[in-house]
Coordinates of C-alpha atoms in Angstrom, one line a residue:
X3 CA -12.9 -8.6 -16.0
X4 CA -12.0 -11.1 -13.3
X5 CA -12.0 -13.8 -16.0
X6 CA -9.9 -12.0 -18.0
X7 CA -7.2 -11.5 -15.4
X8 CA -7.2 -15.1 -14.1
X9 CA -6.9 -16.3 -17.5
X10 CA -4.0 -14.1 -19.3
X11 CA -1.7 -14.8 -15.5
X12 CA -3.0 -19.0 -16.2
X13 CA -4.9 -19.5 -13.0
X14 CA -6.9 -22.2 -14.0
X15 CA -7.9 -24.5 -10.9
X16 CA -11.1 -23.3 -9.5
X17 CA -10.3 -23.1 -5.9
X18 CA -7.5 -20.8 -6.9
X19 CA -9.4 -18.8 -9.2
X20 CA -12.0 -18.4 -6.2
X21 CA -9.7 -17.3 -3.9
X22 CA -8.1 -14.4 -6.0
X23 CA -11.7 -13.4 -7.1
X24 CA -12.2 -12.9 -3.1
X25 CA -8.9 -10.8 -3.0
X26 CA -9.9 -8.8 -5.7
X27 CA -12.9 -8.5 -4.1
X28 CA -11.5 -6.8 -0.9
X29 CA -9.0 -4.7 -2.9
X30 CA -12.1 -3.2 -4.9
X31 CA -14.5 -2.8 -1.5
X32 CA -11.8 -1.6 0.6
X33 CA -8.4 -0.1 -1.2
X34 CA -10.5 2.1 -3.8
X35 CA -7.3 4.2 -4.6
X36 CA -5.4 1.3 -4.6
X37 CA -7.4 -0.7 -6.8
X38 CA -7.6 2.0 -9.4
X39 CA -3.9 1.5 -9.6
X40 CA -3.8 -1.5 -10.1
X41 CA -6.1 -1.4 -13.2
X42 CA -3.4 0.3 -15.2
X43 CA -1.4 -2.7 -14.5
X44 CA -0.8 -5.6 -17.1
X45 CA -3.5 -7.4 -16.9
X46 CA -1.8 -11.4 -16.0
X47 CA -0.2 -9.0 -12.7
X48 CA -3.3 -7.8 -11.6
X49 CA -4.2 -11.0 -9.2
X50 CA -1.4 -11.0 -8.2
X51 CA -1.3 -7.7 -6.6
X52 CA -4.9 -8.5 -5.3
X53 CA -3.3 -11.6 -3.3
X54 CA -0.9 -9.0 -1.5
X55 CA -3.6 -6.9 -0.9
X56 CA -6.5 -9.1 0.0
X57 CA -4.0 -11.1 2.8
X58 CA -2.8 -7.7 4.0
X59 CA -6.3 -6.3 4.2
X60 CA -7.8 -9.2 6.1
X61 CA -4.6 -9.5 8.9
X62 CA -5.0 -5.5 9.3
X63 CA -8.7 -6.2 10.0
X64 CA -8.3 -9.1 12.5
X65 CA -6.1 -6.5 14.2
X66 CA -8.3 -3.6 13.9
X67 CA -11.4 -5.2 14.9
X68 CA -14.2 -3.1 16.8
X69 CA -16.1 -5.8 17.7
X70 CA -17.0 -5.8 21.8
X71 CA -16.5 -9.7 21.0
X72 CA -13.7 -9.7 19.7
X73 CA -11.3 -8.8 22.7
X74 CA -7.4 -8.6 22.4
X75 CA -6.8 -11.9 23.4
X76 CA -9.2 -13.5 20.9
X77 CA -7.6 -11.3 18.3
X78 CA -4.1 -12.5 19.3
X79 CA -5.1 -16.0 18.4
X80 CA -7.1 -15.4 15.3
X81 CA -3.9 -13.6 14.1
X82 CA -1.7 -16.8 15.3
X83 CA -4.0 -19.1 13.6
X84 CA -3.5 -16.8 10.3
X85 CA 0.1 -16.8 10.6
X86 CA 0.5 -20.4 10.9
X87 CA -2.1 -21.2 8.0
X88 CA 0.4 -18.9 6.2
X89 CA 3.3 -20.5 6.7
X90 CA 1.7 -23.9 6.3
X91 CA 0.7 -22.4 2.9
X92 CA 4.2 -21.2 2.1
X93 CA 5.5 -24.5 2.4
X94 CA 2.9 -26.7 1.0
X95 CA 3.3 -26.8 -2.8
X96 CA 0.0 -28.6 -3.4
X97 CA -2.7 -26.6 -1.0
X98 CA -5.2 -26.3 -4.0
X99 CA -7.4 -29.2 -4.1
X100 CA -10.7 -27.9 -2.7
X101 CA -9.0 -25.5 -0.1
X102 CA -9.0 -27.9 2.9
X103 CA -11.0 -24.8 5.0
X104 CA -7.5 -22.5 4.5
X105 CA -8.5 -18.7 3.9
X106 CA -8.9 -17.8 0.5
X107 CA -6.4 -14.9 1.0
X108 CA -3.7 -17.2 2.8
X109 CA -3.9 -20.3 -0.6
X110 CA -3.8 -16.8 -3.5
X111 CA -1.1 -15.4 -1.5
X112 CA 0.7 -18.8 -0.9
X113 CA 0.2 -19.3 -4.8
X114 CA 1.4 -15.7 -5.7
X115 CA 4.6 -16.6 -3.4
X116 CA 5.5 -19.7 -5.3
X117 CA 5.0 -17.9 -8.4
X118 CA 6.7 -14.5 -8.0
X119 CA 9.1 -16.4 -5.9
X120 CA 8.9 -13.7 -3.1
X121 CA 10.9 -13.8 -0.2
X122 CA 9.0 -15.4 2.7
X123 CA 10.6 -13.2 5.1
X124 CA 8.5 -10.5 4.2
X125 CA 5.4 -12.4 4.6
X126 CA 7.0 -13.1 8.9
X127 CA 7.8 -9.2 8.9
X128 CA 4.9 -8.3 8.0
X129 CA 2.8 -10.4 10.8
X130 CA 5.5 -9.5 13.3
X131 CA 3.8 -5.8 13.0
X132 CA 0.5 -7.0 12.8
X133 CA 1.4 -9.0 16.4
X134 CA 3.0 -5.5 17.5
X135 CA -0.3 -3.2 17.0
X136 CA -1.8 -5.4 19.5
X137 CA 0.2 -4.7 22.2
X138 CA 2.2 -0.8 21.1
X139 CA 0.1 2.3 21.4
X140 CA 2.5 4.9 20.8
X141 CA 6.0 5.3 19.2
X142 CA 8.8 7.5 21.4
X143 CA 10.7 8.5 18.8
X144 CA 10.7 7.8 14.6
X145 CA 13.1 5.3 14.8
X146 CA 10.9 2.8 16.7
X147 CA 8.1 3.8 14.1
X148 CA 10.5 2.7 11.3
X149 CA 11.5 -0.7 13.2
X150 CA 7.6 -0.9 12.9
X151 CA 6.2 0.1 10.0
X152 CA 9.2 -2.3 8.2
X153 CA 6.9 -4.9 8.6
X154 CA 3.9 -2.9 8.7
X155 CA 4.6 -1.3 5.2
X156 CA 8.2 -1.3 3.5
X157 CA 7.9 -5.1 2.9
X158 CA 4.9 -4.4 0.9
X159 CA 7.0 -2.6 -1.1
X160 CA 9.3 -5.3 -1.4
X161 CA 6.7 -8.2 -2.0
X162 CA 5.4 -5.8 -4.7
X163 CA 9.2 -5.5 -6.4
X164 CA 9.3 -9.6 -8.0
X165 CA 5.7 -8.7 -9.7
X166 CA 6.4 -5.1 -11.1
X167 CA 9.7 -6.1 -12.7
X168 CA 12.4 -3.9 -13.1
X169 CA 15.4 -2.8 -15.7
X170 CA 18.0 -2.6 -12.8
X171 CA 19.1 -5.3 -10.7
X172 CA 16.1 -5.5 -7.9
X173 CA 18.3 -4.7 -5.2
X174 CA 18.9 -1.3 -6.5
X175 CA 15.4 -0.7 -6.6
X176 CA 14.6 -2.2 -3.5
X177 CA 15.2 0.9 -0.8
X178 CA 13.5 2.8 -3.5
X179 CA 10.3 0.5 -3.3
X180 CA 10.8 -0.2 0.5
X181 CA 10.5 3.8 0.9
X182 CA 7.5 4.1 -1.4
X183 CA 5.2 1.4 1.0
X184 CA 6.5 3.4 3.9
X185 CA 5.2 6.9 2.4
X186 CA 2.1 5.4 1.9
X187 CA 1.8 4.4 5.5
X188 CA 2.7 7.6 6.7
X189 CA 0.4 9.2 4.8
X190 CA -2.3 7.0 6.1
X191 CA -1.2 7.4 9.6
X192 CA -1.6 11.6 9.0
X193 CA -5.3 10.8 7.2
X194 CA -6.1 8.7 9.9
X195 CA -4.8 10.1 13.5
X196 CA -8.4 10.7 14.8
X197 CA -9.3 7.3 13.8
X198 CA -6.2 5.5 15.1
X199 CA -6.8 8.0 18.3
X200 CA -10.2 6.2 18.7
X201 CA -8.3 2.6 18.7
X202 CA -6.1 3.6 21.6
X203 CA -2.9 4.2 19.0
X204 CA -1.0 7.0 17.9
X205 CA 1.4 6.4 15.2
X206 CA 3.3 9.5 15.0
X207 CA 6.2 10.1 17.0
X208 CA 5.8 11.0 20.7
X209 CA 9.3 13.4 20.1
X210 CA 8.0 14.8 17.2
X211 CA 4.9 15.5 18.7
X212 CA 6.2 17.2 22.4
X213 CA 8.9 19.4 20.4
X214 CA 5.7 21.1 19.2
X215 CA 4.1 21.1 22.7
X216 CA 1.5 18.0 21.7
X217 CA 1.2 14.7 23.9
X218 CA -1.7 12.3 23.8
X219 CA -3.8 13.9 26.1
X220 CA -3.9 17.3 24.2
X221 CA -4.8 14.7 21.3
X222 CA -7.6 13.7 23.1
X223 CA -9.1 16.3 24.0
X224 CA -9.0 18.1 20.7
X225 CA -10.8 14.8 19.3
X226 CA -13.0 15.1 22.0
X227 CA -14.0 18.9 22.5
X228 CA -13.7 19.6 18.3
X229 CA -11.4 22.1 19.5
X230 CA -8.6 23.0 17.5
X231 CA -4.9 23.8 18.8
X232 CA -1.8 25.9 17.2
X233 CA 0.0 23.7 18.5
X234 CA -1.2 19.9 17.3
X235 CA -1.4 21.5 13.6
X236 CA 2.3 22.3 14.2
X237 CA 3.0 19.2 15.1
X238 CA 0.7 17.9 12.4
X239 CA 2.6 20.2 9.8
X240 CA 6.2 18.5 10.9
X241 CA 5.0 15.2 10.3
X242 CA 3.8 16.1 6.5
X243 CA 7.4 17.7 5.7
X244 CA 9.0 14.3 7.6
X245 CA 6.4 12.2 5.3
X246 CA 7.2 13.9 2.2
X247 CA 10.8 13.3 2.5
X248 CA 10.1 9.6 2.4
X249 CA 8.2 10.3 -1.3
X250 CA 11.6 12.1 -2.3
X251 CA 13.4 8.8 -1.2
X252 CA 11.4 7.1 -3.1
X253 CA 10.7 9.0 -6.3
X254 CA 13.9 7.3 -8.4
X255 CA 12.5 4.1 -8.3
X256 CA 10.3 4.8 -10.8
X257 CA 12.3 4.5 -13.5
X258 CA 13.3 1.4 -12.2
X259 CA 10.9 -0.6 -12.9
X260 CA 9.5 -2.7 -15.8
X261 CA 7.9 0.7 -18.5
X262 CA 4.5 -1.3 -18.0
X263 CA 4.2 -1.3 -14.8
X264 CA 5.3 2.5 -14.3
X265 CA 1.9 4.0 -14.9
X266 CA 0.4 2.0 -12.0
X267 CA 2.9 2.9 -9.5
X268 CA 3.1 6.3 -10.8
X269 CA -0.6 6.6 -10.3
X270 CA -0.6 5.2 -6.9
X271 CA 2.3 7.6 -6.0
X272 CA 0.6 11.1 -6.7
X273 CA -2.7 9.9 -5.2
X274 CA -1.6 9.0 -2.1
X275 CA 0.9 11.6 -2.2
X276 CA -2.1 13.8 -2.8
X277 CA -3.5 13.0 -0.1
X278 CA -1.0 15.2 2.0
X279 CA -2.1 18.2 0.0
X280 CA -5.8 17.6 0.7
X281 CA -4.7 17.4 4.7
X282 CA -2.8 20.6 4.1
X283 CA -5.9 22.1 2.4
X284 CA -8.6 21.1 5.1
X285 CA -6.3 22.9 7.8
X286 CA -4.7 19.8 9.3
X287 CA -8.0 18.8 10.6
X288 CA -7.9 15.5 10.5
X289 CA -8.8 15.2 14.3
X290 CA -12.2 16.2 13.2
X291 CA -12.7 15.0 9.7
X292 CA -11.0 13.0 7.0
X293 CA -9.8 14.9 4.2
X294 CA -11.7 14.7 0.8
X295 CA -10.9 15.3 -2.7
X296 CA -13.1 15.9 -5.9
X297 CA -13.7 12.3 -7.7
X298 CA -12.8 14.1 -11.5
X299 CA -8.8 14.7 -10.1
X300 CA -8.7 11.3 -8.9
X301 CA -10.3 10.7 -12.6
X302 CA -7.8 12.8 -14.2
X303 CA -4.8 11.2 -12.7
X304 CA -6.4 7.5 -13.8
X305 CA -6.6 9.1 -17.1
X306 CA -2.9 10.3 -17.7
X307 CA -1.9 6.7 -16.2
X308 CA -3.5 5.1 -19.0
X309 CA -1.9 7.2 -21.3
X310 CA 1.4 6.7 -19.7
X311 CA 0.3 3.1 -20.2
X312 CA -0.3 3.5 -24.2
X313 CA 2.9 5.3 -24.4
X314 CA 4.8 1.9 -22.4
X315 CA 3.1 -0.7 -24.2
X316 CA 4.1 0.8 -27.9
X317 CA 7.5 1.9 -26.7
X318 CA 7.9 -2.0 -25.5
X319 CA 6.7 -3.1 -28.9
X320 CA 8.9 -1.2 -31.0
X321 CA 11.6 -2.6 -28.6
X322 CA 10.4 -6.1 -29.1
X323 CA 10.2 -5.4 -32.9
X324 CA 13.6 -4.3 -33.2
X325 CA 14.7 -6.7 -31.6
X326 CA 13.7 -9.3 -33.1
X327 CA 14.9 -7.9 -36.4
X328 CA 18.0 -9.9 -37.9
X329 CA 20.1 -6.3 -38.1
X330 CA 18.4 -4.5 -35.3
X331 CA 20.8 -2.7 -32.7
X332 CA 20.3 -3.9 -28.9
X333 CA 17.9 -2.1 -27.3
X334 CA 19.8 0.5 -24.8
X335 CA 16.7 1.9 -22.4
X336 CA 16.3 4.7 -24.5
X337 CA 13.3 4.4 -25.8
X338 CA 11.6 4.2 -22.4
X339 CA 11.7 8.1 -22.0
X340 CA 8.0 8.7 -22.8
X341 CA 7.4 7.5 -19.6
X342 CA 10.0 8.6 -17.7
X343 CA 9.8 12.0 -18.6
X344 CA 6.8 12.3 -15.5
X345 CA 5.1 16.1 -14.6
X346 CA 6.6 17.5 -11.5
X347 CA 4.2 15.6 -9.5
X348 CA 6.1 12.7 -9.4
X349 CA 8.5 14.5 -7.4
X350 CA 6.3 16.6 -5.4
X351 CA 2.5 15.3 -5.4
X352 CA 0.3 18.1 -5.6
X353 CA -3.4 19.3 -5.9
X354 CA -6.1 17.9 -4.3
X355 CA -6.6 14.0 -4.3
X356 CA -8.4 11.7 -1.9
X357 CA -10.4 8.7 -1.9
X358 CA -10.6 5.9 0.5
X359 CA -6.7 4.0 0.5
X360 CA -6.2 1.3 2.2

């Protein structure tokens, strides 16, 4: 399958073709729900998307590290020496050759930037957060979470818009997208508060968490003790509504983008989305446990993405036949309704999902 993919987007030079087989690689080991996604996705965008992932995935880990010998300071200049291989990357049009010792992630994402022609401002927002997460353990209110996760998880989002495509000018989609990579953060920072509780952080908002009574310390000591508290699943229950807002926000965008790549994006929105429900359903205890879901729903929704994906892929060939008929009328958008025309759960994710998202 790798073959495959490296072949139909015309990867050919093998340095290149190593490096994305790496990302793909880490999107695969590490981004399970993720990956899935991606699958559904046309098969010369797939590396692509792995790139994104694979440099994302390997900054987050330089951050997160848990090695005893790897101590802030030493991950401070591993993530220095990352960026600046990046932007040596970005500007250098002919890093191939045999890799000159450069990252595998930082010459597929350099490629996939050239490429896609994204906008290399995301790539310096993004490692502004990473450089942030070394030094910030808490958030006083949401707005200083959203100057963060901008970097952290809207320009994701954006780096993702130039490779899905879309059939409205890509500003108009852009909020939507921005506010899709932010959801999935949030929903990761709800899944994950004991963990990030255990790295001396705590994303969610310390004036979200003290209208409900909560503060660090009461954190702590429920992670601790195993004890549970009214009030932390109170707090817990606020940030769910707060993080579902962002998947209304986000929910048009859909439609925006290229019929193809809808499926993927769909997918990836009601499984992470799902994830919420799965917190909901374990009791808010994610102090004490990570949430799970049953593999056969995350099967299920692969399922109907693929046959969103059919439906796309004739739809675009009846277009392209038409089209290219001497007398055929101009394609007006109208025949992309049998993907548009989503469940509910596009609009409000529910049952229960779960797998390991990056």
């Amino acid at each position: 399958m790798t073959a495959r993919e490296l072949d139909a987007a015309g990867i050919t030079e093998p340095v290149l073709r190593d490096a994305y087989t790496h990302c793909r690689r880490l999107n695969a080991r590490h981004g399970r729900t993720y990956f899935l996604a991606t699958r559904l996705l046309p098969v010369e965008r797939r590396p692509a998307v792995h790139a994104l992932y694979g440099f994302a995935r390997w900054a987050d880990d330089i951050v997160d590290s848990l090695d005893t010998d790897a101590p802030a300071h030493r991950r401070a200049a591993d993530l220095a020496l990352l960026h600046e291989r990046l932007e040596r990357g970005l500007r250098d049009t002919h890093t191939h050759g045999d890799g000159g010792g450069v990252e595998p992630v930082v010459l597929a994402l350099a490629d996939t930037a050239r490429r896609y022609a994204i906008d290399h401002r995301h790539f310096s927002d993004f490692m502004a957060s990473m450089r942030s997460d070394l030094e910030v353990t808490d958030y006083p209110t949401y707005d200083d979470l959203r100057t963060y996760t901008h970097g952290s998880a809207a320009v994701i989002g954006l780096q993702m818009l130039p490779i899905l495509g879309t059939v409205v000018p890509r500003e108009e989609a852009a909020p939507h997208a921005a506010a899709l990579g932010l959801a999935f953060q949030l929903t990761n920072f709800l899944r994950d508060v004991g963990e990030d509780l255990d790295r001396g952080r705590v994303y969610l908002p310390a004036d979200l968490l003290s209208a409900h009574g909560v503060d660090r310390g009461l954190l702590s000591w429920s992670r601790r003790t195993g004890h549970r508290d009214r009030r932390i699943t109170e707090a817990l229950r606020a940030f769910e509504d707060l993080t579902r807002g962002v998947y209304r926000e986000a929910a048009p965008g859909l439609a925006m983008l290229d019929p193809v790549a809808r499926p993927c994006i769909r997918t990836a929105f009601v499984l992470y989305g799902g994830i919420l429900d799965a917190v909901a359903r374990d009791g808010y205890a994610v102090l004490h446990r990570r949430a799970v879901v049953p593999r056969r729903r995350r099967a299920a929704v692969a399922v109907d993405g693929l046959v969103r994906l059919t439906a796309a892929r004739t739809s675009t060939r009846r277009v392209g036949a038409r089209t290219s008929a001497p007398d055929a009328p101009p394609a007006a958008g109208h025949e992309l309704t049998a993907v548009e025309h989503a469940p509910a759960a596009v609009t409000a994710p529910s049952g229960p999902l779960h797998e390991e998202v990056a």
